[in-house]
CSV table of C-alpha atoms in Angstrom, one decimal:
chain,number,residue,atom,x,y,z
A,146,MET,CA,113.4,169.5,137.0
A,147,ILE,CA,112.0,169.3,140.6
A,148,ILE,CA,108.6,167.6,141.1
A,149,THR,CA,106.8,167.7,144.4
A,150,LEU,CA,104.3,164.9,144.7
A,151,LYS,CA,101.5,164.8,147.3
A,152,LEU,CA,100.0,161.4,148.0
A,153,GLY,CA,96.6,161.1,149.6
A,154,GLY,CA,95.8,158.6,152.4
A,155,ASP,CA,93.8,156.3,150.2
A,156,ILE,CA,96.7,155.9,147.7
A,157,ILE,CA,99.0,155.1,150.6
A,158,LYS,CA,96.6,152.3,151.9
A,159,LYS,CA,96.4,150.7,148.4
A,160,PRO,CA,99.5,151.7,146.5
A,161,GLU,CA,99.4,150.8,142.8
A,162,SER,CA,102.6,149.2,141.6
A,163,SER,CA,102.2,151.0,138.3
A,164,LEU,CA,102.3,154.3,140.1
A,165,PHE,CA,105.7,153.3,141.7
A,166,ALA,CA,106.9,152.2,138.3
A,167,ASP,CA,106.1,155.7,137.0
A,168,LEU,CA,107.9,157.2,139.9
A,169,LYS,CA,110.9,155.1,139.3
A,170,ARG,CA,111.2,156.1,135.7
A,171,THR,CA,110.5,159.8,136.5
A,172,SER,CA,113.1,159.9,139.3
A,173,THR,CA,115.8,158.8,136.9
A,174,GLN,CA,115.6,162.1,135.1
A,175,HIS,CA,114.1,164.4,137.7
A,176,SER,CA,114.3,165.2,141.4
A,177,VAL,CA,111.1,164.0,143.1
A,178,ILE,CA,109.9,164.8,146.6
A,179,LEU,CA,107.0,163.0,148.2
A,180,VAL,CA,104.7,164.5,150.9
A,181,HIS,CA,102.0,162.1,152.2
A,182,GLY,CA,98.8,162.4,154.1
A,183,GLY,CA,96.8,159.7,155.9
A,184,GLY,CA,94.3,161.4,158.1
A,185,ASP,CA,91.8,158.7,157.8
A,186,GLU,CA,94.3,156.2,159.3
A,187,VAL,CA,94.9,158.6,162.2
A,188,THR,CA,91.1,158.7,162.9
A,189,GLU,CA,90.8,155.0,162.6
A,190,ILE,CA,93.6,154.2,165.1
A,191,ALA,CA,92.5,157.0,167.4
A,192,ASP,CA,89.0,155.5,167.6
A,193,LYS,CA,90.6,152.1,168.4
A,194,LEU,CA,92.5,153.7,171.2
A,195,GLY,CA,89.3,155.3,172.5
A,196,LYS,CA,90.1,158.8,171.5
A,197,LYS,CA,87.2,160.2,169.5
A,198,GLN,CA,88.4,162.7,167.0
A,199,LYS,CA,86.9,166.2,166.7
A,200,PHE,CA,86.7,168.2,163.5
A,201,ILE,CA,86.0,171.9,163.3
A,202,VAL,CA,85.0,174.2,160.4
A,203,SER,CA,86.6,177.6,160.0
A,204,PRO,CA,84.7,180.7,158.8
A,205,GLY,CA,86.3,180.2,155.4
A,206,GLY,CA,84.7,176.7,155.2
A,207,ILE,CA,87.9,174.8,155.8
A,208,ARG,CA,87.3,171.6,157.8
A,209,SER,CA,90.2,170.3,159.9
A,210,ARG,CA,91.1,168.1,162.8
A,211,TYR,CA,91.2,169.6,166.2
A,212,THR,CA,94.5,168.5,167.7
A,213,ASP,CA,94.7,168.4,171.5
A,214,GLU,CA,97.7,167.1,173.4
A,215,GLU,CA,96.6,163.5,173.3
A,216,THR,CA,95.6,163.7,169.6
A,217,VAL,CA,99.0,165.1,168.5
A,218,LYS,CA,100.7,162.1,170.0
A,219,ILE,CA,98.5,159.7,168.1
A,220,TYR,CA,98.8,161.8,164.9
A,221,THR,CA,102.6,161.8,165.2
A,222,MET,CA,102.7,158.1,165.9
A,223,VAL,CA,100.6,157.2,162.8
A,224,MET,CA,102.0,159.7,160.4
A,225,CYS,CA,105.7,159.2,161.2
A,226,GLY,CA,105.8,155.7,162.5
A,227,LYS,CA,103.2,153.9,160.3
A,228,ASN,CA,102.2,155.8,157.1
A,229,ASN,CA,105.7,157.2,156.4
A,230,LYS,CA,107.5,153.9,156.9
A,231,GLU,CA,105.0,151.8,155.0
A,232,LEU,CA,105.3,154.1,152.0
A,233,VAL,CA,109.1,154.0,152.2
A,234,ALA,CA,109.0,150.2,152.3
A,235,ALA,CA,106.7,150.1,149.3
A,236,LEU,CA,109.1,152.3,147.4
A,237,GLU,CA,112.1,150.3,148.4
A,238,ARG,CA,110.3,147.1,147.2
A,239,GLU,CA,110.3,148.7,143.8
A,240,ASN,CA,114.0,149.5,144.1
A,241,ILE,CA,113.4,153.2,144.5
A,242,GLN,CA,115.8,154.8,146.9
A,243,ALA,CA,113.6,156.6,149.5
A,244,LEU,CA,114.4,158.4,152.7
A,245,GLY,CA,111.6,158.7,155.2
A,246,LEU,CA,111.5,161.7,157.5
A,247,SER,CA,109.1,164.1,159.0
A,248,GLY,CA,109.1,167.9,159.6
A,249,LEU,CA,110.8,167.2,162.9
A,250,ASP,CA,113.9,165.7,161.4
A,251,GLY,CA,116.6,168.3,160.8
A,252,GLY,CA,114.1,171.0,161.5
A,253,LEU,CA,112.6,170.3,158.0
A,254,VAL,CA,109.3,171.9,158.7
A,255,ARG,CA,109.2,174.7,161.4
A,256,ALA,CA,105.8,176.0,162.4
A,257,GLU,CA,104.3,178.5,164.9
A,258,ARG,CA,101.7,177.0,167.2
A,259,LYS,CA,98.3,178.6,166.7
A,260,LYS,CA,97.2,180.4,169.9
A,261,GLN,CA,93.5,180.4,169.0
A,262,LEU,CA,91.2,178.9,166.4
A,263,ILE,CA,87.8,180.2,165.2
A,264,SER,CA,85.2,177.5,164.8
A,265,VAL,CA,81.8,177.8,163.3
A,266,GLU,CA,79.2,175.7,165.2
A,267,ASP,CA,75.5,176.0,164.5
A,268,GLY,CA,76.0,179.1,162.4
A,269,ARG,CA,77.9,180.9,165.3
A,270,LYS,CA,81.6,181.6,165.6
A,271,ARG,CA,83.5,180.4,168.6
A,272,ILE,CA,87.0,181.1,169.7
A,273,ILE,CA,88.7,178.0,171.0
A,274,ASP,CA,92.3,177.1,172.1
A,275,GLY,CA,94.6,176.5,169.2
A,276,GLY,CA,95.7,173.1,170.5
A,277,PHE,CA,98.7,171.6,168.7
A,278,THR,CA,98.0,172.9,165.2
A,279,GLY,CA,100.8,174.8,163.5
A,280,GLN,CA,101.2,177.5,160.8
A,281,ILE,CA,104.2,176.6,158.7
A,282,ARG,CA,106.9,179.3,158.9
A,283,LYS,CA,110.0,177.7,157.5
A,284,ILE,CA,111.1,174.8,155.3
A,285,ASN,CA,114.7,173.5,155.5
A,286,GLY,CA,115.3,173.5,151.8
A,287,ASN,CA,119.1,172.8,152.2
A,288,LEU,CA,118.3,169.5,153.8
A,289,LEU,CA,116.0,168.5,151.0
A,290,SER,CA,118.5,169.6,148.4
A,291,ALA,CA,121.2,167.5,150.0
A,292,ILE,CA,119.0,164.4,150.0
A,293,LEU,CA,118.0,164.9,146.4
A,294,LYS,CA,121.7,165.4,145.4
A,295,ASP,CA,122.5,162.0,146.9
A,296,GLY,CA,119.9,160.4,144.7
A,297,TYR,CA,117.2,159.7,147.3
A,298,ILE,CA,113.5,160.6,147.2
A,299,PRO,CA,112.6,162.4,150.4
A,300,VAL,CA,109.3,161.0,151.8
A,301,VAL,CA,107.9,163.7,154.2
A,302,ALA,CA,105.3,163.2,156.9
A,303,PRO,CA,103.3,166.3,157.8
A,304,VAL,CA,104.4,166.8,161.4
A,305,ALA,CA,106.2,170.1,162.2
A,306,LEU,CA,108.5,171.3,164.9
A,307,GLY,CA,107.1,174.2,167.0
A,308,GLU,CA,109.0,177.1,168.5
A,309,GLU,CA,109.2,175.3,171.9
A,310,PHE,CA,110.1,172.1,170.1
A,311,GLU,CA,106.7,170.6,170.5
A,312,PHE,CA,105.1,168.4,167.8
A,313,LEU,CA,102.5,170.2,165.6
A,314,ASN,CA,99.9,169.0,163.2
A,315,VAL,CA,100.2,170.7,159.8
A,316,ASP,CA,98.0,170.1,156.8
A,317,SER,CA,99.7,167.7,154.3
A,318,ASP,CA,98.5,169.5,151.2
A,319,ARG,CA,99.7,172.9,152.4
A,320,ALA,CA,102.9,171.3,153.6
A,321,ALA,CA,103.5,170.0,150.1
A,322,ALA,CA,102.8,173.5,148.7
A,323,TYR,CA,105.3,175.1,151.1
A,324,VAL,CA,108.0,172.4,150.3
A,325,ALA,CA,107.5,173.1,146.6
A,326,GLY,CA,107.6,176.8,147.2
A,327,GLU,CA,110.8,176.7,149.2
A,328,LEU,CA,112.6,174.7,146.5
A,329,LYS,CA,110.9,176.7,143.7
A,330,ALA,CA,109.8,173.3,142.3
A,331,ASP,CA,108.9,173.2,138.6
A,332,THR,CA,105.7,171.2,139.4
A,333,ILE,CA,103.6,170.1,142.3
A,334,VAL,CA,101.2,167.2,141.8
A,335,PHE,CA,98.3,166.2,144.1
A,336,LEU,CA,97.3,162.6,143.6
A,337,THR,CA,93.9,161.7,145.0
A,338,ASP,CA,91.2,159.0,144.7
A,339,VAL,CA,88.8,161.4,142.9
A,340,SER,CA,89.0,162.8,139.4
A,341,GLY,CA,88.8,166.5,140.3
A,342,VAL,CA,86.6,169.3,141.8
A,343,TYR,CA,82.9,168.7,141.3
A,344,MET,CA,80.1,171.2,141.7
A,345,GLU,CA,76.5,169.9,141.4
A,346,SER,CA,77.9,166.6,139.9
A,347,LYS,CA,79.8,168.5,137.2
A,348,LEU,CA,83.6,168.3,136.9
A,349,ILE,CA,84.9,171.9,137.0
A,350,ARG,CA,87.1,172.5,133.9
A,351,GLU,CA,88.3,176.1,134.6
A,352,MET,CA,88.4,178.7,137.3
A,353,LYS,CA,90.4,181.7,138.3
A,354,ILE,CA,92.2,182.2,141.6
A,355,GLY,CA,89.4,184.3,143.0
A,356,GLU,CA,86.9,181.7,142.0
A,357,ALA,CA,89.0,178.9,143.5
A,358,GLU,CA,89.1,180.8,146.8
A,359,SER,CA,85.4,181.3,146.9
A,360,MET,CA,84.7,177.7,145.9
A,361,MET,CA,86.6,176.4,149.0
A,362,LYS,CA,83.4,176.8,151.0
A,363,LYS,CA,81.4,174.7,148.5
A,364,VAL,CA,83.5,171.7,147.7
A,365,GLY,CA,83.8,168.5,149.7
A,366,PHE,CA,86.0,167.9,152.8
A,367,GLY,CA,89.6,167.5,151.7
A,368,MET,CA,89.3,169.2,148.3
A,369,GLU,CA,89.0,172.7,149.8
A,370,LYS,CA,92.5,172.3,151.2
A,371,LYS,CA,93.8,171.2,147.9
A,372,LEU,CA,92.4,174.2,146.2
A,373,MET,CA,94.0,176.4,148.9
A,374,ALA,CA,97.3,174.6,148.4
A,375,CYS,CA,97.2,175.1,144.7
A,376,VAL,CA,96.6,178.9,145.2
A,377,GLU,CA,99.4,179.1,147.7
A,378,ALA,CA,101.8,177.2,145.5
A,379,VAL,CA,101.2,179.5,142.6
A,380,ARG,CA,101.7,182.6,144.8
A,381,MET,CA,105.0,181.1,146.1
A,382,GLY,CA,106.3,180.9,142.6
A,383,VAL,CA,106.1,177.1,142.0
A,384,GLY,CA,107.0,176.5,138.4
A,385,THR,CA,108.2,180.1,137.7
A,386,GLY,CA,109.9,180.2,134.3
A,387,LEU,CA,109.1,176.6,133.5
A,388,PRO,CA,108.6,176.2,129.7
A,389,GLU,CA,105.1,174.9,129.0
A,390,ALA,CA,106.5,172.1,126.7
A,391,SER,CA,108.5,170.6,129.6
A,392,CYS,CA,105.4,170.0,131.7
A,393,ARG,CA,104.5,167.0,129.6
A,394,HIS,CA,104.5,164.4,132.4
A,395,ARG,CA,101.4,162.2,132.8
A,396,SER,CA,100.6,158.9,134.3
A,397,ARG,CA,99.2,155.9,132.6
A,398,ALA,CA,95.7,156.3,134.0
A,399,GLY,CA,92.9,158.4,132.7
A,400,CYS,CA,94.7,161.7,133.5
A,401,VAL,CA,91.5,163.2,134.9
A,402,GLY,CA,91.8,165.9,137.5
A,403,LEU,CA,93.0,169.3,138.4
A,404,GLY,CA,96.1,171.2,139.0
A,405,CYS,CA,97.5,174.7,138.5
A,406,ARG,CA,100.3,176.6,136.9
A,407,ARG,CA,100.8,180.3,136.6
A,408,GLN,CA,98.4,180.5,133.6
A,409,GLY,CA,96.5,177.3,133.8
A,410,VAL,CA,95.8,173.9,135.2
A,411,ARG,CA,96.6,170.5,133.9
A,412,GLY,CA,94.6,167.3,134.3
A,413,LEU,CA,96.5,164.4,135.9
A,414,TYR,CA,95.8,160.9,137.2
A,415,GLY,CA,92.7,161.6,139.3
A,416,GLY,CA,94.6,164.4,141.1
A,417,LEU,CA,95.7,168.0,141.0
A,418,TRP,CA,98.5,169.3,138.8
A,419,CYS,CA,100.1,172.5,139.9
A,420,GLY,CA,103.0,173.6,137.7
A,421,SER,CA,102.4,177.4,137.6
A,422,SER,CA,104.2,177.9,134.3
A,423,ARG,CA,104.9,181.6,133.5
A,424,THR,CA,105.1,181.3,129.8
A,425,LEU,CA,104.7,184.5,127.8
A,426,GLN,CA,101.4,184.6,125.9
A,427,PRO,CA,100.0,186.9,123.2
A,428,THR,CA,98.0,189.8,124.5
A,429,SER,CA,94.9,188.4,122.8
A,430,ARG,CA,95.1,185.3,124.9
A,431,LEU,CA,95.7,186.4,128.5
A,432,GLY,CA,96.3,190.2,128.2
A,433,ARG,CA,100.1,189.8,128.3
A,434,GLN,CA,102.7,190.8,125.7
A,435,GLY,CA,104.1,188.3,123.3
A,436,PRO,CA,107.6,187.0,123.1
A,437,GLY,CA,110.1,189.7,124.1
A,438,GLY,CA,107.5,191.7,125.9
A,439,SER,CA,107.0,192.2,129.6
A,440,LEU,CA,105.4,189.7,131.9
A,441,ASP,CA,102.7,190.6,134.4
A,442,ASN,CA,103.8,189.1,137.8
A,443,LYS,CA,100.3,189.1,139.2
A,444,PRO,CA,99.5,185.3,139.5
A,445,SER,CA,96.4,184.0,137.9
A,446,LEU,CA,95.0,180.5,138.3
A,447,THR,CA,93.0,178.5,135.9
A,448,LEU,CA,91.7,175.1,136.8
A,449,GLN,CA,91.1,172.7,133.9
A,450,SER,CA,90.6,169.0,133.5
A,451,CYS,CA,91.0,166.6,130.6
A,452,GLN,CA,91.2,162.9,129.9
A,453,VAL,CA,94.0,161.5,127.8
A,454,THR,CA,95.8,158.2,127.2
A,455,ILE,CA,93.4,155.4,128.3
A,456,SER,CA,90.3,155.3,130.5
A,457,ARG,CA,90.3,153.6,133.9
A,458,GLU,CA,87.9,151.0,132.6
A,459,ALA,CA,90.1,150.1,129.7
A,460,GLN,CA,93.1,150.2,132.1
A,461,ARG,CA,91.5,147.5,134.3
A,462,ASN,CA,91.2,145.2,131.3
A,463,LEU,CA,94.8,145.5,130.4
A,464,SER,CA,97.4,143.0,131.5
A,465,LYS,CA,99.9,144.1,134.2
A,466,ARG,CA,102.6,144.1,131.6
A,467,SER,CA,100.7,146.4,129.3
A,468,ARG,CA,99.8,148.8,132.0
A,469,SER,CA,103.4,149.3,133.0
A,470,ARG,CA,104.3,150.5,129.6
A,471,VAL,CA,102.5,153.8,129.9
A,472,SER,CA,104.1,156.2,132.3
A,473,PHE,CA,104.9,159.8,133.2
A,474,GLU,CA,107.7,159.8,130.6
A,475,GLN,CA,105.6,158.4,127.8
A,476,TRP,CA,103.5,161.5,127.1
A,477,SER,CA,105.1,161.9,123.7
A,478,ARG,CA,104.1,158.4,122.7
A,479,SER,CA,100.4,159.3,123.0
A,480,GLU,CA,100.9,162.8,121.4
A,481,ARG,CA,98.0,162.4,119.0
A,482,VAL,CA,95.5,161.8,121.8
A,483,CYS,CA,97.0,164.4,124.1
A,484,HIS,CA,97.1,167.0,121.3
A,485,GLN,CA,93.4,166.5,120.8
A,486,ALA,CA,92.8,166.9,124.5
A,487,ARG,CA,94.9,170.1,124.6
A,488,GLN,CA,92.9,171.5,121.7
A,489,GLU,CA,89.6,170.8,123.6
A,490,ILE,CA,90.7,172.8,126.6
A,491,HIS,CA,92.8,175.4,124.8
A,492,TRP,CA,96.2,174.5,126.1
């Protein structure tokens, strides 16, 4: 089983040892790829260097960093030289074999430099120079497969190589989706410091692909790109053919969040679960034929959230030793609680 894991910047700054313990257990049975972010760190260091960062909003409501020539140098320095290596060192401290690299290494992530960007300012659209922002075109899946075969966890920084061999800023969530899509990963998981997508202070439990796309304009900065990445991952076939029963990997925390699979979304660890399982379902459930019938290839996305295992408040009261006992691989040990959660959200 191939699992692509996207770590947010806040998790990188304050990595939880129990998370790495989970990773260690999981990596003994499955191939794991890490893609990390860390945009806040880029902004912080850029400010210290006297380079004020500019952010733009697209007509689709996606907020992103405007990357000029000076910014892309700072971005590359922080992502590749600081965030990536700190994460690799943290993994190695837990005796996890990790190999840090960026999209530049071995042409891992090739991208096309955007010529122009459309920015919405004061309600008006403006066409501006594309700067050093890239649209991902190719992932070197052979390189990742070779690293995984040798027993290492690839840790990928979201910097791409352009057509003229320039450094390009690519969104880390979408980079994770493309990596998962290239390898036809069974699952992609987005770990964040929030418990899911909220609208008007309510945690969204379910939505379709079209609803997810329209909601991108309404959710907070950062979450809109995760929704986009979930949709892209499903459309690239992440998790195609994965039996639903084999998706039972959860962390020891409250398991609250979002994710997506071909027919539904799973809650996970304050993050997004994107497994896109294409399990045959009875016609009465999803309009598909039952076992032995045909499968509609049109992707549909359902976002759901649930809470299983133990709450974060209870987790804080547990000893370090107790916390370490509940991991991705211990879903079956809390089957009774999880079964109840699955019933509540119709898994």
